[in-house]
Amino acid sequence: MGSLALTCSSPSSFLRRVSRANEPRFPISLPSRCLPRSQCSCKPQGWSISTSLRIGCSLERAGNATPKNLHVASIAAVSPEETIENSSLPKGDMWSVHKFGGTCMGTAERIQSVADIVLGDPSERKLVVVSAMSKVTDMMYNLVDRAQSRDDAYLSSLDGVYEKHMLTAKQLLEGDDLVRFLSQLHSDISNLKAMLRAIYIAGHATESFSDFVVGHGELWSAQMLSYVIRKSGRPCSWMDTRDVLIVKPTGANQVDPDYFESGKKLEKWFTGDIADTIIATGFIASTPKNIPTTLKRDGSDFSAAIMGALVKARQVTIWTDVDGVYSADPRKVSEAVILRTLSYQEAWEMSYFGANVLHPRTIIPVMKYNIPILIRNVFNLSAPGTMICQQTGNENGDENSLESCVKAFATIDNLALVNVEGTGMAGVPGTASAIFGTVKDVGANVIMISQASSEHSVCFAVPEEEVKAVSDALESRFRQALDAGRLSKVEVIHNCSILAAVGQKMASTPGVSATLFDSLAKANINVRAIAQGCSEYNITVVLKQENCVRALRAAHSRFYLSKTTLAMGIIGPGLIGSTLLDQLRDQAAVLKDKFNIDLRVMGITGSRAMILSESGIDLTRWRELQKEKAQAADLEKFAQHVHENHFFPNTVLVDCTSDSNVANHYYDWLRKGIHVITPNKKANSGPLDRYLKLRTLQRKSYTHYFYEATVGAGLPIIGTLQGLLETGDKILSIEGIFSGTLSYIFNNFKGTRTFSEVVAEAKAAGYTEPDPRDDLSGTDVARKVIILARESGLKLELSDIQIANLVPEPLRASSSAAEFMNELPNFDGDLSKQRDDAEAAGEVLRYVGVVDIANEKGIVELRRYSKDHPFAQLSGSDNIISFTTMRYKDQPLIVRGPGAGAEVTAGGVFSDILRLASYLGAPS
């Protein structure tokens, strides 16, 4: 069946025919917008069938007449003969305009709360613009969709609309007010059934017909609120804004207000006895031909701004369900703050870029008269809200601070980037015009445009659902240029998002762009395209959608100095790892309060079990949680969990093990943008090619790899060496006692004590590994020597290091540590003799590691030092390292202090964590 087109000349005749022929189950009355026949300019011959669906008299008023039907009648009827000169419309600061959205009008209780707010406003005159009840507009659109798709369920859906409003009215109203409202509601529903039946028969609804149906939600909510206010004893009028607002359709989903005609209509509307409180419908208006239309989706804000401009109100208050405008989406950035003020331009930019602030066009009407807009929370009247106005000074912070320049951030998801590229574009007039003319013909919305100065390429962002049509059209339009090679490609990059930084004071402030891009780089975010208008009110970047939240948090953190949050994964909760976790627990509150550093341990894993958290493990109970919520350890899953939590822009994995397998993952983690901190020596002392590959990756990215605790535990050995090299000093040699265990042993190996006796004492005190051979073999010292050698530029393998193994040859194959300790006294003679010889010469024995730069080698051996040498002055398990350089040739630079123990090693790791936080934006 083809679509029918209905042309009206007598709507009452049409409705009676439709009722008799098709829908005998309900009473029929005139449509709520239909005029009595005495005022109708239509010809009396009834309805005729034609090839297009057009809404005539049922949606059209003759001249300036006002319908007498209660549903749409204003409190004061205005005759066509009355003139503007007779109007008593007051304008100016005596007016306050309020707008309440669907959420505010969602239930009977909320409508009563709205009435209380209106009644509590001390303004001389109040104009209140209301939306339909929550979800009603969607329900009305659904009615039209079902009717034109010939789905009989539209009838039951309409019953649902009726029931929703009927039940709400019964909770709010009583007596004659309730009877009047329900009578009108029943009449409107009957008329809607007839109209929807017409749509059902035609299988199509014009935009005008659809707008007329959808606009009923606002009519009902406005009437109910006006009845509630009058019930309190306050005089109140209600306005059907289709009698006042005149708009001109300018394209798909857009209309432009006709302020002159709307002003004339408003003047006439006010010629009667109008109360000081007016309840007006939002969202709906009329065309210049008096056909009902709408301001399109979310247009109630726009209605309020237009009405505010028409009466030159003191203020327009937009009531919503949030405390004001946030510096970023609080669902994505928990540290987002309420902005006290926004300029018109800033609010305009934010609404364009998807921020849930206002309808994008709301700002335009009020800017002309400098009328402020106040965003307030209907559910939290104590919140002051956000004022949108013309700003002359910085009301959100220090006028000179970089942070105050960027006011807020907004994002748009589900975009695709289209790149048109080719050398034949350079210097060719009309290329951009051809590209965007083609896009316009498709009807796609271009969100952002970027072009290099070379004119070699033009890229732009469009919604993902429109990109295929755009790319196909461009391929077709430029087929000849593509075939000839003047254009190289039309490329589509899917799954993109836009991040926009907005701020009026960004204009002419140096360093804003640098700071923004530095924050993104440190969060390992790659930017695909950039745009900034000459106004400098916003900087727009296109990036992968999967990185959008992390980018938003990183940028917001940098500009708003919110907590520098690190999502951490702790690998190896052994002696060092558990000590670190306890240190983090004890220091967490201080770091948050004093340094704005928020360290969140998202997971802890050992070799067998791990625990994971979405928001951060409670470190006061991490040992108990290990038993209660442990799951099988999976290092890949663990890293993925910590890194892919998009609520935290920066991720660090802390390896507290000595496991080579864990160290082998460092490269992949760094490549994915995960920072790595470790006391594990295996990566830096392992195969040379792997080490060089790791360091090369580190140097060319913003991903950090810190390993201070690999050499001196808590001592600043690596940092000192790097500082010398970076400032141009030349290293000649590095010599030191690198093992706290061997330092303790040889500090106490004196007098008549035997070597085995001192080793046993060190083992009992916990200074050695469970098997002391791991310390006495010298391998651990050799690993530290190779790390320092490589940092100094020597390309050595561990096998190149000469090691003096202190484990007697026969005992190296002992089956256990106990067997080794039992046999060790049998080999005390040699070391006792070396000690005695040294003491006779006024010297001491020390087990040292040496990096010999001149000869490009590393050595681990037992050496003798005079008793006045710094190495002879140690006590306990202290370490000492001597740097001989061109600057420190005559008197070496010495670093000395505790070099072993869980506390100092964990402290060294903790220091690296705080160093990373400072690199990412926290105060250093």
JSON list of N, CA, C and O in Angstrom, two decimals, residues 635-650:
[
{"chain": "A", "resi": 635, "resn": "LEU", "atom": "N", "xyz": [50.44, -13.62, 35.28]},
{"chain": "A", "resi": 635, "resn": "LEU", "atom": "CA", "xyz": [51.15, -12.35, 35.14]},
{"chain": "A", "resi": 635, "resn": "LEU", "atom": "C", "xyz": [50.58, -11.50, 34.01]},
{"chain": "A", "resi": 635, "resn": "LEU", "atom": "O", "xyz": [50.48, -10.27, 34.13]},
{"chain": "A", "resi": 636, "resn": "GLU", "atom": "N", "xyz": [50.20, -12.14, 32.92]},
{"chain": "A", "resi": 636, "resn": "GLU", "atom": "CA", "xyz": [49.63, -11.38, 31.79]},
{"chain": "A", "resi": 636, "resn": "GLU", "atom": "C", "xyz": [48.30, -10.75, 32.17]},
{"chain": "A", "resi": 636, "resn": "GLU", "atom": "O", "xyz": [48.04, -9.58, 31.90]},
{"chain": "A", "resi": 637, "resn": "LYS", "atom": "N", "xyz": [47.43, -11.53, 32.81]},
{"chain": "A", "resi": 637, "resn": "LYS", "atom": "CA", "xyz": [46.15, -11.02, 33.26]},
{"chain": "A", "resi": 637, "resn": "LYS", "atom": "C", "xyz": [46.34, -9.92, 34.30]},
{"chain": "A", "resi": 637, "resn": "LYS", "atom": "O", "xyz": [45.62, -8.91, 34.32]},
{"chain": "A", "resi": 638, "resn": "PHE", "atom": "N", "xyz": [47.32, -10.10, 35.15]},
{"chain": "A", "resi": 638, "resn": "PHE", "atom": "CA", "xyz": [47.62, -9.13, 36.20]},
{"chain": "A", "resi": 638, "resn": "PHE", "atom": "C", "xyz": [48.00, -7.78, 35.59]},
{"chain": "A", "resi": 638, "resn": "PHE", "atom": "O", "xyz": [47.45, -6.74, 35.96]},
{"chain": "A", "resi": 639, "resn": "ALA", "atom": "N", "xyz": [48.93, -7.79, 34.65]},
{"chain": "A", "resi": 639, "resn": "ALA", "atom": "CA", "xyz": [49.37, -6.54, 34.01]},
{"chain": "A", "resi": 639, "resn": "ALA", "atom": "C", "xyz": [48.23, -5.89, 33.25]},
{"chain": "A", "resi": 639, "resn": "ALA", "atom": "O", "xyz": [48.07, -4.66, 33.27]},
{"chain": "A", "resi": 640, "resn": "GLN", "atom": "N", "xyz": [47.43, -6.69, 32.58]},
{"chain": "A", "resi": 640, "resn": "GLN", "atom": "CA", "xyz": [46.30, -6.17, 31.82]},
{"chain": "A", "resi": 640, "resn": "GLN", "atom": "C", "xyz": [45.29, -5.49, 32.75]},
{"chain": "A", "resi": 640, "resn": "GLN", "atom": "O", "xyz": [44.78, -4.41, 32.45]},
{"chain": "A", "resi": 641, "resn": "HIS", "atom": "N", "xyz": [45.02, -6.11, 33.89]},
{"chain": "A", "resi": 641, "resn": "HIS", "atom": "CA", "xyz": [44.07, -5.54, 34.83]},
{"chain": "A", "resi": 641, "resn": "HIS", "atom": "C", "xyz": [44.55, -4.19, 35.35]},
{"chain": "A", "resi": 641, "resn": "HIS", "atom": "O", "xyz": [43.77, -3.23, 35.40]},
{"chain": "A", "resi": 642, "resn": "VAL", "atom": "N", "xyz": [45.80, -4.11, 35.73]},
{"chain": "A", "resi": 642, "resn": "VAL", "atom": "CA", "xyz": [46.32, -2.87, 36.29]},
{"chain": "A", "resi": 642, "resn": "VAL", "atom": "C", "xyz": [46.33, -1.77, 35.23]},
{"chain": "A", "resi": 642, "resn": "VAL", "atom": "O", "xyz": [45.97, -0.62, 35.50]},
{"chain": "A", "resi": 643, "resn": "HIS", "atom": "N", "xyz": [46.72, -2.11, 34.01]},
{"chain": "A", "resi": 643, "resn": "HIS", "atom": "CA", "xyz": [46.91, -1.10, 32.97]},
{"chain": "A", "resi": 643, "resn": "HIS", "atom": "C", "xyz": [45.61, -0.65, 32.32]},
{"chain": "A", "resi": 643, "resn": "HIS", "atom": "O", "xyz": [45.47, 0.52, 31.97]},
{"chain": "A", "resi": 644, "resn": "GLU", "atom": "N", "xyz": [44.66, -1.52, 32.16]},
{"chain": "A", "resi": 644, "resn": "GLU", "atom": "CA", "xyz": [43.47, -1.19, 31.38]},
{"chain": "A", "resi": 644, "resn": "GLU", "atom": "C", "xyz": [42.33, -0.64, 32.21]},
{"chain": "A", "resi": 644, "resn": "GLU", "atom": "O", "xyz": [41.21, -0.52, 31.74]},
{"chain": "A", "resi": 645, "resn": "ASN", "atom": "N", "xyz": [42.61, -0.29, 33.47]},
{"chain": "A", "resi": 645, "resn": "ASN", "atom": "CA", "xyz": [41.62, 0.42, 34.27]},
{"chain": "A", "resi": 645, "resn": "ASN", "atom": "C", "xyz": [41.69, 1.89, 33.85]},
{"chain": "A", "resi": 645, "resn": "ASN", "atom": "O", "xyz": [42.57, 2.62, 34.29]},
{"chain": "A", "resi": 646, "resn": "HIS", "atom": "N", "xyz": [40.75, 2.33, 33.00]},
{"chain": "A", "resi": 646, "resn": "HIS", "atom": "CA", "xyz": [40.84, 3.65, 32.39]},
{"chain": "A", "resi": 646, "resn": "HIS", "atom": "C", "xyz": [40.56, 4.79, 33.35]},
{"chain": "A", "resi": 646, "resn": "HIS", "atom": "O", "xyz": [40.66, 5.95, 32.97]},
{"chain": "A", "resi": 647, "resn": "PHE", "atom": "N", "xyz": [40.20, 4.49, 34.58]},
{"chain": "A", "resi": 647, "resn": "PHE", "atom": "CA", "xyz": [39.97, 5.57, 35.52]},
{"chain": "A", "resi": 647, "resn": "PHE", "atom": "C", "xyz": [41.28, 6.18, 36.00]},
{"chain": "A", "resi": 647, "resn": "PHE", "atom": "O", "xyz": [41.30, 7.23, 36.62]},
{"chain": "A", "resi": 648, "resn": "PHE", "atom": "N", "xyz": [42.40, 5.51, 35.71]},
{"chain": "A", "resi": 648, "resn": "PHE", "atom": "CA", "xyz": [43.70, 6.01, 36.17]},
{"chain": "A", "resi": 648, "resn": "PHE", "atom": "C", "xyz": [44.61, 6.14, 34.96]},
{"chain": "A", "resi": 648, "resn": "PHE", "atom": "O", "xyz": [44.89, 5.16, 34.27]},
{"chain": "A", "resi": 649, "resn": "PRO", "atom": "N", "xyz": [45.09, 7.35, 34.68]},
{"chain": "A", "resi": 649, "resn": "PRO", "atom": "CA", "xyz": [45.85, 7.56, 33.45]},
{"chain": "A", "resi": 649, "resn": "PRO", "atom": "C", "xyz": [47.25, 6.96, 33.46]},
{"chain": "A", "resi": 649, "resn": "PRO", "atom": "O", "xyz": [47.80, 6.69, 32.41]},
{"chain": "A", "resi": 650, "resn": "ASN", "atom": "N", "xyz": [47.82, 6.77, 34.64]},
{"chain": "A", "resi": 650, "resn": "ASN", "atom": "CA", "xyz": [49.21, 6.32, 34.72]},
{"chain": "A", "resi": 650, "resn": "ASN", "atom": "C", "xyz": [49.31, 4.99, 35.47]},
{"chain": "A", "resi": 650, "resn": "ASN", "atom": "O", "xyz": [48.72, 4.82, 36.53]}
]
